[in-house]
CSV table of C-alpha atoms in Angstrom, one decimal:
chain,number,residue,atom,x,y,z
A,119,MET,CA,10.9,-18.4,-2.5
A,120,ALA,CA,8.5,-17.2,-5.3
A,121,GLN,CA,5.2,-18.4,-6.4
A,122,LYS,CA,4.2,-19.7,-9.8
A,123,PRO,CA,0.5,-18.4,-10.4
A,124,GLY,CA,-1.3,-22.0,-8.6
A,125,GLY,CA,0.5,-21.4,-5.1
A,126,GLN,CA,3.3,-23.8,-5.4
A,127,ASP,CA,6.6,-22.4,-3.9
A,128,ILE,CA,9.3,-22.3,-6.4
A,129,SER,CA,13.0,-21.3,-5.9
A,130,ASN,CA,14.0,-17.4,-7.0
A,131,ARG,CA,17.9,-19.0,-6.5
A,132,VAL,CA,18.5,-16.2,-4.3
A,133,GLY,CA,18.7,-18.1,-1.0
A,134,GLU,CA,22.6,-18.8,-1.1
A,135,HIS,CA,23.6,-15.1,-2.4
A,136,LEU,CA,21.9,-13.9,0.8
A,137,GLU,CA,23.5,-16.6,3.3
A,138,LYS,CA,26.7,-14.8,1.8
A,139,LEU,CA,25.5,-11.5,2.1
A,140,THR,CA,24.5,-12.3,6.1
A,141,LYS,CA,27.9,-13.5,6.6
A,142,VAL,CA,28.8,-10.2,5.6
A,143,ILE,CA,26.8,-7.8,7.2
A,144,LEU,CA,27.4,-9.7,10.6
A,145,THR,CA,30.5,-9.5,10.3
A,146,GLY,CA,31.1,-5.8,10.3
A,147,ALA,CA,28.3,-5.2,12.8
A,148,ARG,CA,30.3,-7.5,15.4
A,149,ALA,CA,33.1,-5.2,14.3
A,150,VAL,CA,30.6,-1.9,14.6
A,151,LEU,CA,29.8,-3.3,18.7
A,152,PRO,CA,31.6,-4.1,21.2
A,153,VAL,CA,30.0,-7.2,21.8
A,154,PHE,CA,30.4,-11.0,22.5
A,155,ARG,CA,30.6,-13.6,19.8
A,156,THR,CA,27.1,-15.3,20.9
A,157,THR,CA,25.4,-12.4,20.8
A,158,PRO,CA,22.1,-13.1,19.2
A,159,LYS,CA,21.6,-12.0,15.0
A,160,PRO,CA,19.1,-9.6,15.5
A,161,VAL,CA,20.4,-8.1,18.2
A,162,LEU,CA,23.4,-7.4,16.2
A,163,TYR,CA,20.8,-6.4,13.4
A,164,ARG,CA,19.2,-3.8,15.6
A,165,GLU,CA,22.1,-2.4,17.7
A,166,SER,CA,23.9,-1.5,14.4
A,167,GLY,CA,21.7,0.2,12.4
A,168,PHE,CA,21.8,-2.6,9.6
A,169,SER,CA,19.0,-3.9,7.7
A,170,PRO,CA,18.8,-7.8,7.0
A,171,PRO,CA,20.0,-8.4,3.1
A,172,GLU,CA,17.0,-9.2,1.9
A,173,ILE,CA,15.0,-6.4,3.4
A,174,GLU,CA,18.3,-4.3,2.3
A,175,LEU,CA,17.9,-6.3,-1.7
A,176,ASP,CA,14.0,-5.1,-1.7
A,177,ARG,CA,14.6,-1.6,-1.1
A,178,ILE,CA,17.5,-0.9,-3.8
A,179,ALA,CA,15.0,-2.8,-5.4
A,180,LEU,CA,11.9,-0.5,-5.4
A,181,LEU,CA,14.3,2.8,-4.9
A,182,ALA,CA,15.3,1.5,-9.2
A,183,THR,CA,11.6,1.0,-9.5
A,184,VAL,CA,11.0,4.6,-8.3
A,185,ARG,CA,13.8,6.1,-10.6
A,186,LEU,CA,11.8,4.3,-13.9
A,187,ARG,CA,9.0,7.3,-12.9
A,188,ARG,CA,12.2,9.6,-14.5
A,189,LEU,CA,13.2,7.7,-17.3
A,190,ASP,CA,12.3,8.9,-21.0
A,191,PRO,CA,9.1,8.7,-23.0
A,192,TYR,CA,11.1,6.6,-25.3
A,193,HIS,CA,13.3,4.4,-22.9
A,194,PRO,CA,12.1,0.3,-22.9
A,195,LEU,CA,12.1,0.1,-19.4
A,196,ARG,CA,9.8,2.5,-19.4
A,197,ARG,CA,7.5,1.2,-22.0
A,198,ARG,CA,7.3,-2.3,-20.7
A,199,ALA,CA,6.4,-0.8,-17.2
A,200,GLU,CA,3.7,1.4,-18.9
A,201,GLN,CA,2.7,-2.5,-20.2
A,202,ILE,CA,3.3,-4.0,-16.9
A,203,ALA,CA,0.8,-1.2,-15.8
A,204,SER,CA,-2.0,-1.3,-17.8
A,205,ASN,CA,-2.9,-5.2,-17.5
A,206,GLY,CA,-1.6,-5.7,-14.0
A,207,ARG,CA,-0.1,-9.0,-14.9
A,208,GLN,CA,2.4,-10.0,-11.7
A,209,ILE,CA,4.4,-12.0,-14.2
A,210,SER,CA,8.2,-11.9,-13.0
A,211,ARG,CA,10.3,-9.8,-10.9
A,212,PHE,CA,10.3,-6.3,-12.9
A,213,ALA,CA,6.1,-6.6,-12.6
A,214,ARG,CA,5.9,-7.4,-9.1
A,215,CYS,CA,7.9,-4.3,-8.3
A,216,THR,CA,6.5,-1.9,-11.1
A,217,LEU,CA,2.7,-2.9,-9.3
A,218,ALA,CA,4.2,-2.7,-5.6
A,219,LEU,CA,4.0,1.3,-6.1
A,220,PRO,CA,0.8,3.4,-6.2
A,221,ASN,CA,-0.4,5.6,-9.3
A,222,SER,CA,2.1,8.1,-9.6
A,223,GLU,CA,2.8,10.9,-11.9
A,224,GLN,CA,6.1,10.3,-15.1
A,225,ILE,CA,8.8,12.7,-15.3
A,226,ASN,CA,9.9,13.4,-18.5
A,227,PRO,CA,14.2,14.1,-17.7
A,228,LEU,CA,13.9,15.5,-21.8
A,229,GLN,CA,11.2,18.1,-21.4
A,230,TYR,CA,14.1,20.7,-21.8
A,231,ALA,CA,17.9,20.3,-24.2
A,232,PRO,CA,20.8,20.1,-22.0
A,233,TRP,CA,21.5,23.8,-23.7
A,234,TYR,CA,18.3,24.9,-22.8
A,235,PRO,CA,19.2,28.5,-21.2
A,236,ARG,CA,18.3,28.6,-17.3
A,237,GLU,CA,18.6,31.4,-14.9
A,238,PRO,CA,21.5,31.1,-12.7
A,239,ARG,CA,20.5,30.2,-9.4
A,240,GLY,CA,21.8,33.4,-7.8
A,241,ASN,CA,19.4,35.8,-10.0
A,242,ALA,CA,15.9,33.8,-9.3
A,243,GLN,CA,17.3,34.3,-5.7
A,244,ALA,CA,18.0,37.9,-5.8
A,245,ARG,CA,14.5,38.3,-8.3
A,246,ILE,CA,12.2,36.6,-5.3
A,247,GLY,CA,14.0,38.3,-2.6
A,248,ALA,CA,15.3,35.1,-1.0
A,249,PRO,CA,17.4,35.6,2.6
A,250,MET,CA,20.6,35.9,1.0
A,251,GLY,CA,22.0,35.9,4.7
A,252,ARG,CA,19.4,37.5,6.0
A,253,THR,CA,18.0,37.0,9.3
A,254,LYS,CA,14.2,35.9,9.7
A,255,GLU,CA,13.3,38.9,11.2
A,256,GLN,CA,15.2,41.0,8.8
A,257,ALA,CA,13.1,39.4,5.8
A,258,ALA,CA,10.0,40.3,6.9
A,259,ALA,CA,10.8,43.4,7.4
A,260,ASN,CA,12.2,43.9,4.1
A,261,PHE,CA,9.0,42.1,2.8
A,262,MET,CA,6.8,44.1,4.2
A,263,ALA,CA,8.5,47.2,3.0
A,264,PHE,CA,8.3,45.9,-0.4
A,265,GLN,CA,5.1,45.2,0.5
A,266,ARG,CA,3.9,48.5,1.2
A,267,THR,CA,4.9,49.6,-2.6
A,268,ILE,CA,2.7,47.3,-4.9
A,269,PRO,CA,0.5,49.3,-6.5
A,270,SER,CA,-3.1,49.4,-5.2
A,271,SER,CA,-4.6,47.7,-8.1
A,272,ASP,CA,-2.1,44.7,-8.7
A,273,ILE,CA,-3.3,41.3,-7.1
A,274,VAL,CA,-1.3,39.3,-4.4
A,275,ILE,CA,-1.9,36.1,-4.0
A,276,PHE,CA,-0.6,34.8,-1.0
A,277,SER,CA,-0.4,30.6,-0.9
A,278,ASP,CA,0.7,27.6,1.3
A,279,GLY,CA,1.2,24.5,1.5
A,280,SER,CA,0.8,21.7,4.5
A,281,ARG,CA,0.9,17.9,5.5
A,282,LEU,CA,-0.4,16.3,8.3
A,283,ALA,CA,1.3,13.8,10.8
A,284,ASP,CA,-1.0,11.3,9.3
A,285,GLY,CA,0.6,11.9,5.4
A,286,ARG,CA,-2.6,13.8,4.4
A,287,ALA,CA,-1.8,17.3,2.7
A,288,GLY,CA,-3.5,20.1,1.8
A,289,GLY,CA,-2.8,24.0,0.3
A,290,GLY,CA,-4.7,27.4,0.8
A,291,TYR,CA,-4.6,30.4,-0.4
A,292,ILE,CA,-5.9,34.2,-0.4
A,293,GLY,CA,-5.8,37.3,-2.8
A,294,LEU,CA,-5.7,41.0,-1.8
A,295,GLN,CA,-6.6,44.2,-4.4
A,296,ALA,CA,-6.8,47.2,-3.2
A,297,HIS,CA,-6.1,46.1,0.2
A,298,HIS,CA,-9.4,43.8,0.1
A,299,GLN,CA,-9.8,40.2,0.5
A,300,PHE,CA,-11.8,39.0,-2.5
A,301,LEU,CA,-10.3,35.3,-2.7
A,302,ARG,CA,-9.9,32.3,-0.4
A,303,SER,CA,-9.7,28.7,-1.3
A,304,SER,CA,-8.7,25.7,1.1
A,305,LEU,CA,-7.6,22.6,-1.2
A,306,SER,CA,-7.3,18.9,-0.2
A,307,TYR,CA,-5.0,16.6,-1.8
A,308,GLY,CA,-5.3,13.5,0.2
A,309,HIS,CA,-2.4,11.3,0.6
A,310,GLY,CA,0.7,10.9,-2.0
A,311,LYS,CA,1.6,14.7,-2.0
A,312,GLU,CA,4.6,16.1,-0.4
A,313,VAL,CA,4.5,19.7,1.6
A,314,PHE,CA,6.4,20.7,-1.5
A,315,ASP,CA,4.4,19.8,-4.2
A,316,ALA,CA,1.2,20.8,-2.5
A,317,GLU,CA,2.9,24.5,-2.3
A,318,ALA,CA,3.3,24.3,-5.5
A,319,GLU,CA,-0.4,23.3,-6.7
A,320,ALA,CA,-1.7,26.1,-4.3
A,321,ALA,CA,0.2,28.7,-6.0
A,322,LEU,CA,-0.6,27.4,-9.6
A,323,ALA,CA,-4.2,27.4,-8.2
A,324,GLY,CA,-3.8,30.8,-6.9
A,325,ALA,CA,-3.1,32.0,-10.3
A,326,GLN,CA,-5.9,30.5,-11.9
A,327,ALA,CA,-8.4,32.1,-9.8
A,328,ALA,CA,-7.0,35.2,-10.2
A,329,ILE,CA,-6.4,35.4,-13.4
A,330,ALA,CA,-10.3,34.6,-14.1
A,331,TYR,CA,-11.6,37.1,-11.5
A,332,PRO,CA,-12.8,39.8,-13.3
A,333,THR,CA,-10.9,42.5,-11.4
A,334,ALA,CA,-8.1,41.1,-12.9
A,335,GLN,CA,-8.9,43.6,-16.1
A,336,PHE,CA,-7.9,46.2,-13.3
A,337,ALA,CA,-4.4,44.7,-12.3
A,338,THR,CA,-0.9,45.4,-14.4
A,339,ASN,CA,0.9,42.5,-12.1
A,340,LEU,CA,-0.2,39.3,-10.6
A,341,TRP,CA,2.0,39.2,-7.5
A,342,ILE,CA,2.8,35.2,-5.8
A,343,CYS,CA,3.8,35.5,-2.8
A,344,LEU,CA,5.1,31.9,-1.0
A,345,ASP,CA,7.4,30.9,2.1
A,346,ASN,CA,8.8,27.6,0.4
A,347,LEU,CA,11.9,28.9,-1.2
A,348,GLU,CA,12.5,26.3,-3.5
A,349,VAL,CA,9.1,26.6,-5.1
A,350,ALA,CA,9.4,29.9,-5.5
A,351,ILE,CA,12.7,29.5,-7.1
A,352,ARG,CA,11.2,27.1,-9.3
A,353,LEU,CA,7.6,28.1,-10.7
A,354,LEU,CA,8.9,30.6,-13.4
A,355,SER,CA,11.9,27.9,-14.5
A,356,PRO,CA,11.8,24.8,-16.8
A,357,SER,CA,11.4,21.6,-14.4
A,358,THR,CA,12.4,17.8,-14.0
A,359,GLY,CA,11.6,17.3,-10.6
A,360,SER,CA,8.6,16.4,-8.7
A,361,SER,CA,4.6,17.6,-10.2
A,362,GLN,CA,6.5,19.2,-13.3
A,363,GLU,CA,3.7,18.9,-15.3
A,364,ILE,CA,2.1,21.7,-12.1
A,365,PHE,CA,5.0,23.7,-12.8
A,366,GLU,CA,5.0,23.7,-16.5
A,367,SER,CA,0.9,24.4,-15.9
A,368,PHE,CA,2.5,27.3,-14.2
A,369,ARG,CA,4.8,28.6,-16.7
A,370,THR,CA,2.0,28.8,-19.4
A,371,LEU,CA,-0.5,30.8,-17.4
A,372,ALA,CA,2.7,33.1,-16.7
A,373,ALA,CA,2.9,33.3,-20.8
A,374,ALA,CA,-0.9,33.9,-20.8
A,375,TRP,CA,-1.2,36.7,-18.1
A,376,PRO,CA,0.1,39.4,-20.4
A,377,LEU,CA,-2.9,38.3,-23.0
A,378,ARG,CA,-5.8,38.5,-20.1
A,379,LYS,CA,-8.8,40.8,-21.2
A,380,ARG,CA,-8.1,44.2,-19.8
A,381,LEU,CA,-8.7,47.9,-19.9
A,382,PRO,CA,-7.6,49.8,-22.5
A,383,HIS,CA,-4.9,52.2,-20.1
A,384,THR,CA,-4.4,49.1,-18.1
A,385,LYS,CA,-0.5,47.2,-18.8
A,386,SER,CA,-0.2,44.1,-20.0
A,387,GLY,CA,2.4,43.1,-16.7
A,388,SER,CA,3.6,39.8,-15.6
A,389,ILE,CA,3.0,37.3,-13.3
A,390,GLN,CA,6.4,38.4,-10.5
A,391,ILE,CA,7.0,36.0,-7.2
A,392,ARG,CA,7.8,36.6,-3.6
A,393,TRP,CA,9.7,34.8,-1.4
A,394,VAL,CA,7.8,35.5,2.1
A,395,PRO,CA,9.3,34.6,5.6
A,396,GLY,CA,7.4,31.6,7.1
A,397,HIS,CA,6.2,32.2,10.6
A,398,ALA,CA,7.5,36.1,11.2
A,399,LYS,CA,3.7,37.1,12.1
A,400,ILE,CA,3.0,38.3,8.5
A,401,PRO,CA,-0.6,37.9,8.7
A,402,GLU,CA,-1.3,37.3,5.0
A,403,ASN,CA,0.7,34.5,5.2
A,404,GLU,CA,-0.7,33.5,8.4
A,405,ALA,CA,-3.9,33.7,6.6
A,406,ALA,CA,-2.7,31.0,4.0
A,407,ASP,CA,-0.9,28.6,6.4
A,408,LEU,CA,-4.1,28.2,8.2
A,409,ALA,CA,-6.2,27.8,4.9
A,410,ALA,CA,-3.7,25.3,4.0
A,411,LYS,CA,-4.4,23.6,7.2
A,412,GLU,CA,-7.9,23.3,6.5
A,413,GLY,CA,-7.4,21.8,3.4
A,414,ALA,CA,-5.1,18.8,4.6
A,415,ALA,CA,-7.9,18.4,7.0
A,416,SER,CA,-10.2,17.9,5.1
A,417,ILE,CA,-11.6,15.2,3.0
A,418,PRO,CA,-10.1,14.4,-0.4
A,419,PRO,CA,-11.7,15.1,-3.5
A,420,ASP,CA,-10.9,12.2,-6.1
A,421,PRO,CA,-8.0,9.9,-5.7
A,422,HIS,CA,-4.6,12.4,-7.0
A,423,LYS,CA,-2.0,10.9,-8.4
A,424,SER,CA,1.6,10.0,-6.5
A,425,SER,CA,4.3,12.9,-6.5
A,426,TYR,CA,7.5,11.8,-7.5
A,427,ALA,CA,8.9,13.0,-4.7
A,428,SER,CA,6.1,11.6,-2.2
A,429,LEU,CA,6.9,8.2,-4.1
A,430,LYS,CA,10.4,8.3,-2.9
A,431,ARG,CA,9.1,8.9,0.5
A,432,TYR,CA,7.3,6.1,0.0
A,433,ALA,CA,10.0,3.6,-0.4
A,434,LYS,CA,12.0,4.1,1.9
A,435,THR,CA,8.8,3.9,4.2
A,436,GLN,CA,8.8,0.5,2.4
A,437,SER,CA,11.7,-0.2,4.0
A,438,LEU,CA,11.7,1.1,7.6
A,439,SER,CA,8.0,-0.7,7.8
A,440,ALA,CA,10.4,-4.2,7.0
A,441,ALA,CA,12.5,-3.8,9.4
A,442,GLN,CA,10.3,-2.7,12.0
A,443,SER,CA,8.1,-5.6,11.6
A,444,GLN,CA,11.1,-8.1,11.2
A,445,TRP,CA,12.1,-6.4,14.4
A,446,GLU,CA,9.1,-7.3,16.1
A,447,LYS,CA,8.7,-10.9,15.1
A,448,VAL,CA,12.5,-11.9,16.3
A,449,ALA,CA,13.0,-9.6,19.1
A,450,PRO,CA,14.9,-11.5,22.0
A,451,GLN,CA,12.6,-11.3,25.7
A,452,SER,CA,14.8,-9.4,27.3
A,453,TYR,CA,14.3,-6.5,24.7
A,454,GLN,CA,10.4,-7.0,24.9
A,455,ASP,CA,11.1,-7.1,28.3
A,456,LEU,CA,12.6,-3.9,28.7
A,457,GLU,CA,9.8,-2.3,25.7
A,458,ILE,CA,12.3,-2.0,23.3
A,459,THR,CA,9.8,-2.1,20.2
A,460,THR,CA,11.7,-0.2,17.9
A,461,SER,CA,14.8,-1.0,15.3
A,462,PRO,CA,15.4,2.1,14.1
A,463,LYS,CA,18.2,3.1,11.1
A,464,ARG,CA,20.9,4.8,13.4
A,465,PRO,CA,20.3,3.7,17.3
A,466,GLY,CA,21.0,6.5,19.6
A,467,GLU,CA,23.1,4.2,21.4
A,468,LEU,CA,26.1,4.3,18.2
A,469,GLN,CA,26.7,7.8,20.7
A,470,LEU,CA,28.3,6.2,23.7
A,471,ASN,CA,31.4,5.4,23.8
A,472,ARG,CA,32.4,2.2,23.4
A,473,LEU,CA,32.6,1.2,27.2
A,474,ASP,CA,29.3,2.5,27.7
A,475,LEU,CA,27.7,1.0,25.0
A,476,GLY,CA,29.3,-2.8,25.3
A,477,HIS,CA,27.9,-2.2,29.6
A,478,VAL,CA,24.5,-1.5,27.9
A,479,ILE,CA,24.2,-4.3,25.2
A,480,ALA,CA,25.7,-7.1,27.4
A,481,ALA,CA,23.4,-5.7,30.2
A,482,ARG,CA,19.4,-5.4,27.2
A,483,THR,CA,21.2,-9.3,26.2
A,484,GLY,CA,23.0,-11.2,29.1
A,485,HIS,CA,25.9,-11.6,27.1
A,486,GLY,CA,28.9,-10.7,28.7
A,487,ASP,CA,31.0,-11.2,31.3
A,488,PHE,CA,28.4,-12.0,34.2
A,489,THR,CA,28.3,-15.4,36.4
A,490,ASP,CA,25.0,-16.8,34.7
A,491,TYR,CA,26.7,-16.6,31.2
A,492,HIS,CA,29.8,-18.8,32.1
A,493,GLU,CA,27.6,-21.2,33.9
A,494,ARG,CA,25.7,-21.2,31.0
A,495,PHE,CA,28.4,-22.2,28.8
A,496,ASN,CA,30.5,-23.9,31.2
A,497,HIS,CA,33.3,-21.8,31.6
A,498,ASP,CA,35.4,-23.4,34.2
A,499,ASP,CA,38.3,-20.1,34.0
A,500,ALA,CA,36.1,-17.7,34.4
A,501,TYR,CA,36.0,-15.1,37.2
A,502,LEU,CA,32.3,-15.3,39.1
A,503,LEU,CA,32.8,-12.5,41.2
A,504,CYS,CA,33.4,-9.0,41.1
A,505,ARG,CA,36.8,-7.8,42.7
A,506,CYS,CA,34.2,-6.0,45.5
A,507,GLY,CA,33.1,-9.7,46.4
A,508,ALA,CA,29.3,-9.9,44.6
A,509,ARG,CA,28.3,-12.3,41.9
A,510,LYS,CA,28.6,-11.1,38.6
A,511,ALA,CA,25.3,-9.7,37.0
A,512,PRO,CA,24.0,-8.0,33.7
A,513,LEU,CA,23.1,-4.4,35.9
A,514,HIS,CA,26.3,-4.8,38.8
A,515,PHE,CA,28.1,-2.2,37.0
A,516,PHE,CA,25.5,0.7,37.4
A,517,PHE,CA,25.7,-0.9,41.4
A,518,CYS,CA,29.3,-1.9,41.8
A,519,HIS,CA,31.2,1.2,44.5
A,520,ILE,CA,34.3,0.0,42.1
A,521,ALA,CA,32.8,0.7,38.8
A,522,LYS,CA,31.0,4.0,40.5
A,523,ARG,CA,34.8,5.0,40.9
């Protein structure tokens, strides 16, 4: 049901379709699970991992709305979404879905033409010193050996990103020159960022601080070292993904490095990217990781726009939260007594063999070959006693000496 502006309920004409979808989903759940036909519907949803059709359709609609943030600037749906965001009026289903999402970045998939030259991924991995089959120990030893070859006049930035359990993200970086640490900063991004985005923003912030520092005139190259392989590969490449603006800013900064103010005998140089094995006891990388965690734990300044990657996580989380809220409302008393309070997307019980799974679900619900069940439904032809002589009870199979064989 939907509501008019005055609060009156109006039909959105989806109830009949939801009923048909419900029948299909429950039929599939009964085919997946070894259960009796009288097993309650909430149990079928919970034990199969299927979502009620309304929740699943809402998830699909929300993910489709997220994809609006990756449409080109001339797409009519993007223009319509921008108009809705500006006036904030929920006058249609499309408007409600659009306004349900937090403010986020807009990706332009047409930023670069399909024929724009791109560096092959293998070449990029070789350029940044990616693992490419090496163990972490080998990669760490190779990086430390490479680090000793960097001229002391060059600036080396170690950056990192972090995300806490409550969703707050942060970044951090340290800068070294002539074997001396002269830069350190912790950055807080609040909610709405993934580790990928925090890593990219921290690398950009570190590069900006290095190019603005007076000793940049003595450095030939600026080295950006980070342990996120995907960010390291994309930093100098055209990007049409999450944090597109950050990657574009980094490319602009890389082009400006040779044009910086420098001493006459200092070469123009360039910005170089190097991948660092994470948690490999490399002191500089550990220091950057500590700065990133401090940034994530601190209070963010102004609210940031959510990244596209974070927006996708938000849409998926909303679906899981809706399924969880629905389960808390309709969970049978037997499940509440067993403190089964979650409704996961992939229940771990499905890994059991079919016979054991049937025993578990029957014991939880009481809908099975039990004496109480047969008496409840007046099954006159049912066998009420086990072969061992005891009454059939939900947990009898666990204690029956015949079943234990």
